[in-house]
Coordinates of N, CA and C in Angstrom, one line a residue:
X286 N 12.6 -9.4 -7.5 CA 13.5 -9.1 -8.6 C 13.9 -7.7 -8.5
X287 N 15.2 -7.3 -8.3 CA 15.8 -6.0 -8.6 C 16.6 -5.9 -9.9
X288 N 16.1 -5.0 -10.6 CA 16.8 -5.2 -12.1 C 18.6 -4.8 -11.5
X289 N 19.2 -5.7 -12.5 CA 20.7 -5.2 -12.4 C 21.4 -3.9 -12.4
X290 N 20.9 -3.1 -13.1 CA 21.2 -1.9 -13.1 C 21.5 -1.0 -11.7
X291 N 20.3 -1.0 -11.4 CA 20.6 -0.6 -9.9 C 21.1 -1.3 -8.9
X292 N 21.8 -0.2 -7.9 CA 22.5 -0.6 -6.8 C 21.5 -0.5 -5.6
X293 N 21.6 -1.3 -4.8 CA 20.4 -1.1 -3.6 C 21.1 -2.0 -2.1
X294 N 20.1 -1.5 -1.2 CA 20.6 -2.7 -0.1 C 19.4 -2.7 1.3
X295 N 19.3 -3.5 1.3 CA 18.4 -4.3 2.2 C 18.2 -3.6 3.6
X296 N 17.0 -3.1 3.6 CA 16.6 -2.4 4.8 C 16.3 -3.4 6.4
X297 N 17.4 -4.1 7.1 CA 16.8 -5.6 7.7 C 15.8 -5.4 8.9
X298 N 15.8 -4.0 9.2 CA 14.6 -3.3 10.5 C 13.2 -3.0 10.0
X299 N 13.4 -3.4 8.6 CA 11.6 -3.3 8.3 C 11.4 -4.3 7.4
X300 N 12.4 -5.5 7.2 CA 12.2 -6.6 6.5 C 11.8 -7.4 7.4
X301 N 10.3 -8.4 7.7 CA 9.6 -8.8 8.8 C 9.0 -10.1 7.6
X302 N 8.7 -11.1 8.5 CA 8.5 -12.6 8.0 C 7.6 -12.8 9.3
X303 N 6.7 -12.2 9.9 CA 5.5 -12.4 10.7 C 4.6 -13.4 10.3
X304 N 3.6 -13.3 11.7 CA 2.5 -14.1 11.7 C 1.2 -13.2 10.6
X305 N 1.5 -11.4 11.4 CA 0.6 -10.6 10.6 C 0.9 -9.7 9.7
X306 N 2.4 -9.8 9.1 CA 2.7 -9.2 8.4 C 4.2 -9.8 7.9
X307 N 3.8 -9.8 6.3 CA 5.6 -9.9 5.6 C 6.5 -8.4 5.1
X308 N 6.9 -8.0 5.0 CA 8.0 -7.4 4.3 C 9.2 -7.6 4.0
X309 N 9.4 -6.7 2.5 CA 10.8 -6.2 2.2 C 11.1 -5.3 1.6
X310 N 11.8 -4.6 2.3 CA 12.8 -3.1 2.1 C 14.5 -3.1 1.5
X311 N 13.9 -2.2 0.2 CA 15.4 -2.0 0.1 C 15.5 -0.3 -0.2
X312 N 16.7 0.2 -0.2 CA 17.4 1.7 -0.8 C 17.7 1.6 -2.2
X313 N 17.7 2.0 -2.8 CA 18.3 1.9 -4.3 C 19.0 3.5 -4.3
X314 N 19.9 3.2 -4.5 CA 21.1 4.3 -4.0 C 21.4 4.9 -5.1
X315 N 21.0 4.3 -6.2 CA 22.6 5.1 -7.6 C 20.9 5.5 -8.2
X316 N 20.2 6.7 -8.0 CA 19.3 7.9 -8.2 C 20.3 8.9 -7.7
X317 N 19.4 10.3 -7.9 CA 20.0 11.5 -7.7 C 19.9 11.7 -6.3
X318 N 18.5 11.1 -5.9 CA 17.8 10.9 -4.6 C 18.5 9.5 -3.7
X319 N 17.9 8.6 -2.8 CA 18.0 7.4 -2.5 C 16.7 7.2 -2.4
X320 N 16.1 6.2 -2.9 CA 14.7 6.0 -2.8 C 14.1 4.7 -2.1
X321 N 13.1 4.7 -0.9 CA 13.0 3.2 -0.9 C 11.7 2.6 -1.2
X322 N 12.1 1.4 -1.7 CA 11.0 0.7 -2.0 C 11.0 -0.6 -1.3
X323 N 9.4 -0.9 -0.7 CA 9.4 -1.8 0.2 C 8.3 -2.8 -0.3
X324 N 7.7 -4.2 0.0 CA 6.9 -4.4 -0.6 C 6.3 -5.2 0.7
X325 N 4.8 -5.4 0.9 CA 4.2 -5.8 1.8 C 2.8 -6.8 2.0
X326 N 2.5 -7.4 2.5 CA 2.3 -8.4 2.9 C 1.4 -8.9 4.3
X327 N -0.4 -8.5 4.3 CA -0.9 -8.7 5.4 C -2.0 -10.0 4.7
X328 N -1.8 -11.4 5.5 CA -2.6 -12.5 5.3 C -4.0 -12.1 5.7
X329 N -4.6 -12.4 4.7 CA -6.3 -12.2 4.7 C -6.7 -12.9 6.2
X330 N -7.5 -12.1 7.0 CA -8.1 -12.3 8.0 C -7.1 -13.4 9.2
X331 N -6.3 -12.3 8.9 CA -5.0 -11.3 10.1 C -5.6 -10.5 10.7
X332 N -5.3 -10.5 12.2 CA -5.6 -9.5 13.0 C -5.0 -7.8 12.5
X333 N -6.4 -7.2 11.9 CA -5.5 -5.8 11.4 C -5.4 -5.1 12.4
X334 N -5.2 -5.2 13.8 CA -5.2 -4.4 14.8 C -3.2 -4.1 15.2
X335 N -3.1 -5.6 14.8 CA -1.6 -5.6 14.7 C -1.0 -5.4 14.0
X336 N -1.0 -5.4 13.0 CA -1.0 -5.6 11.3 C -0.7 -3.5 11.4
X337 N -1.7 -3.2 11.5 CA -1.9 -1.4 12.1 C -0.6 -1.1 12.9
X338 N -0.3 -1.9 14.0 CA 1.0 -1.1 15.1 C 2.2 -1.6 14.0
X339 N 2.5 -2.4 13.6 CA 3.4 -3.0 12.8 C 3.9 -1.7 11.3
X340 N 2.4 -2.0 11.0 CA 2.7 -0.8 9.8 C 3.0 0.1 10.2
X341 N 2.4 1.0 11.1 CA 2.6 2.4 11.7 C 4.4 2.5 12.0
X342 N 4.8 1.5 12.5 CA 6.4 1.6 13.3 C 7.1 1.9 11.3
X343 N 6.9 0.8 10.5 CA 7.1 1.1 9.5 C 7.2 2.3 8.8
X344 N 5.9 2.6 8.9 CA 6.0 3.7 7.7 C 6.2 5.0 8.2
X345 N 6.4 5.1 9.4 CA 6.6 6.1 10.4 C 8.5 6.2 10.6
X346 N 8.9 5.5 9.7 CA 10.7 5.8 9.7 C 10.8 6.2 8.2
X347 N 9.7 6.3 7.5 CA 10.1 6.3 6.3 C 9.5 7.9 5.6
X348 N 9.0 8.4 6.8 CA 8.3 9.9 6.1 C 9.3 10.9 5.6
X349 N 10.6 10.8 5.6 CA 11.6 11.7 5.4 C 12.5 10.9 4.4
X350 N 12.0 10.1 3.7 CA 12.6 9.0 2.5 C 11.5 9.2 1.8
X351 N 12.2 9.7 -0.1 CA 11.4 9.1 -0.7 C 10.8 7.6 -0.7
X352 N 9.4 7.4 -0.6 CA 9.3 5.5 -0.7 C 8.3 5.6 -1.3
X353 N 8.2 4.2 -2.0 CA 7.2 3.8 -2.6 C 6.8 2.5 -1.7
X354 N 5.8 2.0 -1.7 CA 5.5 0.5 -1.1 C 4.4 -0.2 -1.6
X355 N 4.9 -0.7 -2.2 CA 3.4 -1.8 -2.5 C 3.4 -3.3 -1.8
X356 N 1.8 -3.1 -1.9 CA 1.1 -3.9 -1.3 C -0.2 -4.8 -1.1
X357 N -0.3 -6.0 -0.7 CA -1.5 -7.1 -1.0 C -1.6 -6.8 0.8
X358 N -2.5 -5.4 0.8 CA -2.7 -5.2 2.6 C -4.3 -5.8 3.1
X359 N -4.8 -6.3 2.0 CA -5.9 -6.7 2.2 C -7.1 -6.2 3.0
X360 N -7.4 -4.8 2.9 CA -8.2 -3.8 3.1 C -8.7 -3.4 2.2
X361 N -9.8 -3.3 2.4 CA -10.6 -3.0 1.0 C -10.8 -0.9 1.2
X362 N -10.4 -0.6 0.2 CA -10.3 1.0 0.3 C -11.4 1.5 -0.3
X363 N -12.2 0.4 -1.0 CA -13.3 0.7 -1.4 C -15.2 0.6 -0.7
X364 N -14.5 0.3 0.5 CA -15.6 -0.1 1.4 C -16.3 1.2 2.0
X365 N -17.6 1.8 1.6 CA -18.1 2.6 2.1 C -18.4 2.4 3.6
X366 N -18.6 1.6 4.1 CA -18.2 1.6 5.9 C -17.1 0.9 6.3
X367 N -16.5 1.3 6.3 CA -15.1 0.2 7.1 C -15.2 0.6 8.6
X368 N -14.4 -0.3 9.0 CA -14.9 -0.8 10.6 C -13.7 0.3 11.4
X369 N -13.8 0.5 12.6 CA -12.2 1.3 13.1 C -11.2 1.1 12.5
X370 N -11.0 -0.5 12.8 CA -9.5 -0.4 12.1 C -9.2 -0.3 11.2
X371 N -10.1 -0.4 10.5 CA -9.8 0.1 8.2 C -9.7 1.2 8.6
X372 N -10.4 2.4 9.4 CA -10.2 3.4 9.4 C -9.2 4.2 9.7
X373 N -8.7 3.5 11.0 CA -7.3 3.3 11.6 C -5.9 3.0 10.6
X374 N -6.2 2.1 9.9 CA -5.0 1.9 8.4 C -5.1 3.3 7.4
X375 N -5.9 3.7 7.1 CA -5.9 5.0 6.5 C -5.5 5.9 6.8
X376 N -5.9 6.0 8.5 CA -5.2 7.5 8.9 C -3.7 7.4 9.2
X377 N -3.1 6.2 9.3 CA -1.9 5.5 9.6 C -1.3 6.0 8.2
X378 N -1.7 5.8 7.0 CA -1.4 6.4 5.8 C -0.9 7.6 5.7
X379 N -2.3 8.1 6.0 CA -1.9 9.7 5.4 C -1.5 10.8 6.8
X380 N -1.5 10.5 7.8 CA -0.4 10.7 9.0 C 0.7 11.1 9.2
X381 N 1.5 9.8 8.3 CA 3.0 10.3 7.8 C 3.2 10.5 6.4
X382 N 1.8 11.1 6.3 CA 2.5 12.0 4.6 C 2.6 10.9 3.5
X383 N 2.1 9.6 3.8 CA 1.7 9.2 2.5 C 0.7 8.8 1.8
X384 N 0.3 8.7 0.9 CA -0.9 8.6 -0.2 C -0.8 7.4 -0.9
X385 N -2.5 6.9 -0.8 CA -2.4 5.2 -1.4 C -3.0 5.9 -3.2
X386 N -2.1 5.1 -4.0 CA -2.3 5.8 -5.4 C -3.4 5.2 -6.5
X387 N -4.2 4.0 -5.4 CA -4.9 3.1 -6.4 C -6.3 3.3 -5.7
X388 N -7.1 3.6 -7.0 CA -8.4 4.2 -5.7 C -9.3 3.0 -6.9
X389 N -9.5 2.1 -7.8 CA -10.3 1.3 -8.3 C -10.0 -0.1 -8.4
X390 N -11.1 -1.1 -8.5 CA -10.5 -2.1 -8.4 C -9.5 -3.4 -8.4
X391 N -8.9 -3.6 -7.4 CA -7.3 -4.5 -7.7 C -7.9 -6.6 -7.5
X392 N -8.8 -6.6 -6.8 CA -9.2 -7.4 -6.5 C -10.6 -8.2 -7.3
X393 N -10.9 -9.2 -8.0 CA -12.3 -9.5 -8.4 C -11.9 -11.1 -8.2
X394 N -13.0 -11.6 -7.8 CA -13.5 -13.3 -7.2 C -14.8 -13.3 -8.3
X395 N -15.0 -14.8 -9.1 CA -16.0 -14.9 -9.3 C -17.3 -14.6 -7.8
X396 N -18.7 -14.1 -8.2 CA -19.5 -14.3 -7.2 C -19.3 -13.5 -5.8
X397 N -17.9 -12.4 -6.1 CA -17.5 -11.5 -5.0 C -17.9 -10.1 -5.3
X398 N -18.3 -9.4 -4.6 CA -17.4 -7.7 -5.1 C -16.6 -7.2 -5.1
X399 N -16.1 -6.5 -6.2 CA -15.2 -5.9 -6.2 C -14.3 -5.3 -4.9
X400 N -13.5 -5.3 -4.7 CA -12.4 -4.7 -3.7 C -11.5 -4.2 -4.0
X401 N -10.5 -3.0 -3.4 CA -9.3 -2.3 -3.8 C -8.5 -2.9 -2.5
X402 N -8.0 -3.9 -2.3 CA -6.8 -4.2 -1.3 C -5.6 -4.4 -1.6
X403 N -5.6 -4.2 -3.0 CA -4.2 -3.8 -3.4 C -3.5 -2.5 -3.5
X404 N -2.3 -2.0 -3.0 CA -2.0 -1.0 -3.1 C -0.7 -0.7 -3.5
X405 N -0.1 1.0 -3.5 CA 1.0 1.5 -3.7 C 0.9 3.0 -2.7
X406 N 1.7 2.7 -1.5 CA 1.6 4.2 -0.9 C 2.9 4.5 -1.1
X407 N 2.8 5.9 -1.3 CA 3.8 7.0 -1.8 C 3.6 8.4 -0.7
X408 N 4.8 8.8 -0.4 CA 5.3 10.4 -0.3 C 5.9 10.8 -1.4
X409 N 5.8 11.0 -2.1 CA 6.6 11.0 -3.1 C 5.5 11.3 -4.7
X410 N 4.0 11.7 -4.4 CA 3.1 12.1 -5.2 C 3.6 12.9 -6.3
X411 N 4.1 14.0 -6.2 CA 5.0 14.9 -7.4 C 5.0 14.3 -8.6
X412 N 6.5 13.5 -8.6 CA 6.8 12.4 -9.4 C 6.2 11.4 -10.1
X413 N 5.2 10.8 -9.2 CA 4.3 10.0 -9.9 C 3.6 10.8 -11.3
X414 N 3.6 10.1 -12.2 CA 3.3 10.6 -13.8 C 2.2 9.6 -14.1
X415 N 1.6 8.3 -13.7 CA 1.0 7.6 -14.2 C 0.5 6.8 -12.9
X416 N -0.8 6.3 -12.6 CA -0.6 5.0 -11.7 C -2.0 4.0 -12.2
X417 N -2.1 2.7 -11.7 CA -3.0 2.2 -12.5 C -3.5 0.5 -12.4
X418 N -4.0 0.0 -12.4 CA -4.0 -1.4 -12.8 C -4.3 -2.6 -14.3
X419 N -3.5 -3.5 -14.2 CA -4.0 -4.1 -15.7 C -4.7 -5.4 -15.1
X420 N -5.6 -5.8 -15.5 CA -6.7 -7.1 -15.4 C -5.8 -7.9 -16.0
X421 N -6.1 -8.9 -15.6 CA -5.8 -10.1 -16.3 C -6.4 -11.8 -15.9
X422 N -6.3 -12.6 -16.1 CA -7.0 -13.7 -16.1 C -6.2 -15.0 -15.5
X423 N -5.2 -14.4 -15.0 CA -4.1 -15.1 -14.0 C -4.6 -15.3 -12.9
X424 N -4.9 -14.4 -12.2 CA -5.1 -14.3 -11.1 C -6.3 -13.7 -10.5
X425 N -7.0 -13.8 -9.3 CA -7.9 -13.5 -8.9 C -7.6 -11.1 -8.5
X426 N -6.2 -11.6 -8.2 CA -5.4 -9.8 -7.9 C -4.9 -9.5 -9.5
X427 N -5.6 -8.1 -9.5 CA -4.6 -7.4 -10.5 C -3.6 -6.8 -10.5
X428 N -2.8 -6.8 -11.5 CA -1.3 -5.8 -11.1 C -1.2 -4.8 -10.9
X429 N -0.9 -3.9 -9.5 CA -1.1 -2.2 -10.0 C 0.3 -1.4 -10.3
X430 N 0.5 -0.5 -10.6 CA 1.9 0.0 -11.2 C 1.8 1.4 -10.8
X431 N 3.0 2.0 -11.0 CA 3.5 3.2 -10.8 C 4.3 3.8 -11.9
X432 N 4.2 5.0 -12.8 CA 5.3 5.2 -14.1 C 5.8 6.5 -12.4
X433 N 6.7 7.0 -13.2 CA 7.1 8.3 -11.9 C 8.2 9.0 -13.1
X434 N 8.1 10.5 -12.7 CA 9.3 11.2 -13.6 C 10.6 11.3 -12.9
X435 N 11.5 10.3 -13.5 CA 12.9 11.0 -12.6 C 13.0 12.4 -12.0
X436 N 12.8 13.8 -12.8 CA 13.4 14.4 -12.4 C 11.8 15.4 -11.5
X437 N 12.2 15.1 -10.4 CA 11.4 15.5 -9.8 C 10.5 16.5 -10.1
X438 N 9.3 17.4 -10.0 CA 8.4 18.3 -10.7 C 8.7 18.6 -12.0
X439 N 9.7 18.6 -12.6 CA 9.6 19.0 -14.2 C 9.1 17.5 -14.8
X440 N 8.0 18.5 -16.1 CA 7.2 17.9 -16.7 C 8.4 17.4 -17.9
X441 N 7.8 15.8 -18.2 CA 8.6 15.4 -19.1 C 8.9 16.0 -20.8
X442 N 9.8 15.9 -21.4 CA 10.2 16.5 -22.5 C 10.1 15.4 -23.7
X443 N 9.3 15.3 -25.2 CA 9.2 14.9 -25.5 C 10.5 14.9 -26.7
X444 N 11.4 13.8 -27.5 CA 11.8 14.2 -28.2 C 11.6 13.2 -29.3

């Protein structure tokens, strides 16, 4: 769902309907900026080695665009040993200058632990004003969110 208000249009070289990866990219144009927001999609126990070259091509056209991207990348960010390739997705992250903004649990299974494999990566840190998740009893995934200040570094005005 793209609210009506905004004008946007469909990014079709990073919109992917894979085996190890879904996406969808759009621009939303009528900002001051153009901003893109993409949302993402790696099937639990998917090869993350591919899932890794796939993202990288990704997010590696997008370091000179504001973007936001969220995502059910199903890596757990909270794992005190992760294996290469978790390793490998993180440095893939913060490489091209972006930052995952959800560092506490997105994930709970009865009888499981806790996990953060949900996410929101951003270049675009400044602006962010809020980020977070809400529990709920829907689903096994929580919702995580992003507030952001339109106007870039200035702090909001209250009236």
């Amino acid at each position: 769902y793209i609210q009506d208000s905004l004008n946007f249009s469909k990014i079709d070289d990073l919109s992917l309907c894979e085996e190890y990866i879904e996406s969808l990219f759009v621009t939303i144009t009528n900002n001051e900026e153009p901003t893109v927001v993409g949302v993402i999609y790696r099937p639990p126990n998917s090869p993350l080695e591919e899932f890794n070259m796939k993202y990288e091509q990704i997010i590696s056209k997008l370091s000179d665009k504001k973007s936001y991207i969220l995502g059910d990348y199903n890596v757990n960010l909270l794992d005190i040993s992760p294996c290469a390739t978790e390793d490998n997705f993180q440095e893939i992250v913060f490489a091209n200058g972006f930052t995952p903004t959800i560092s506490i649990p997105t994930h709970e299974k009865p009888g499981c632990k806790k996990t953060c494999i949900d996410n929101i990566h951003t270049n675009d840190v400044d602006s962010s004003t809020l980020t977070g998740v809400i529990t709920d009893r829907i689903s096994h995934h929580h919702m995580v969110f992003l507030s952001r200040d339109p106007i870039r570094g200035n702090p909001r005005t209250l009236r």
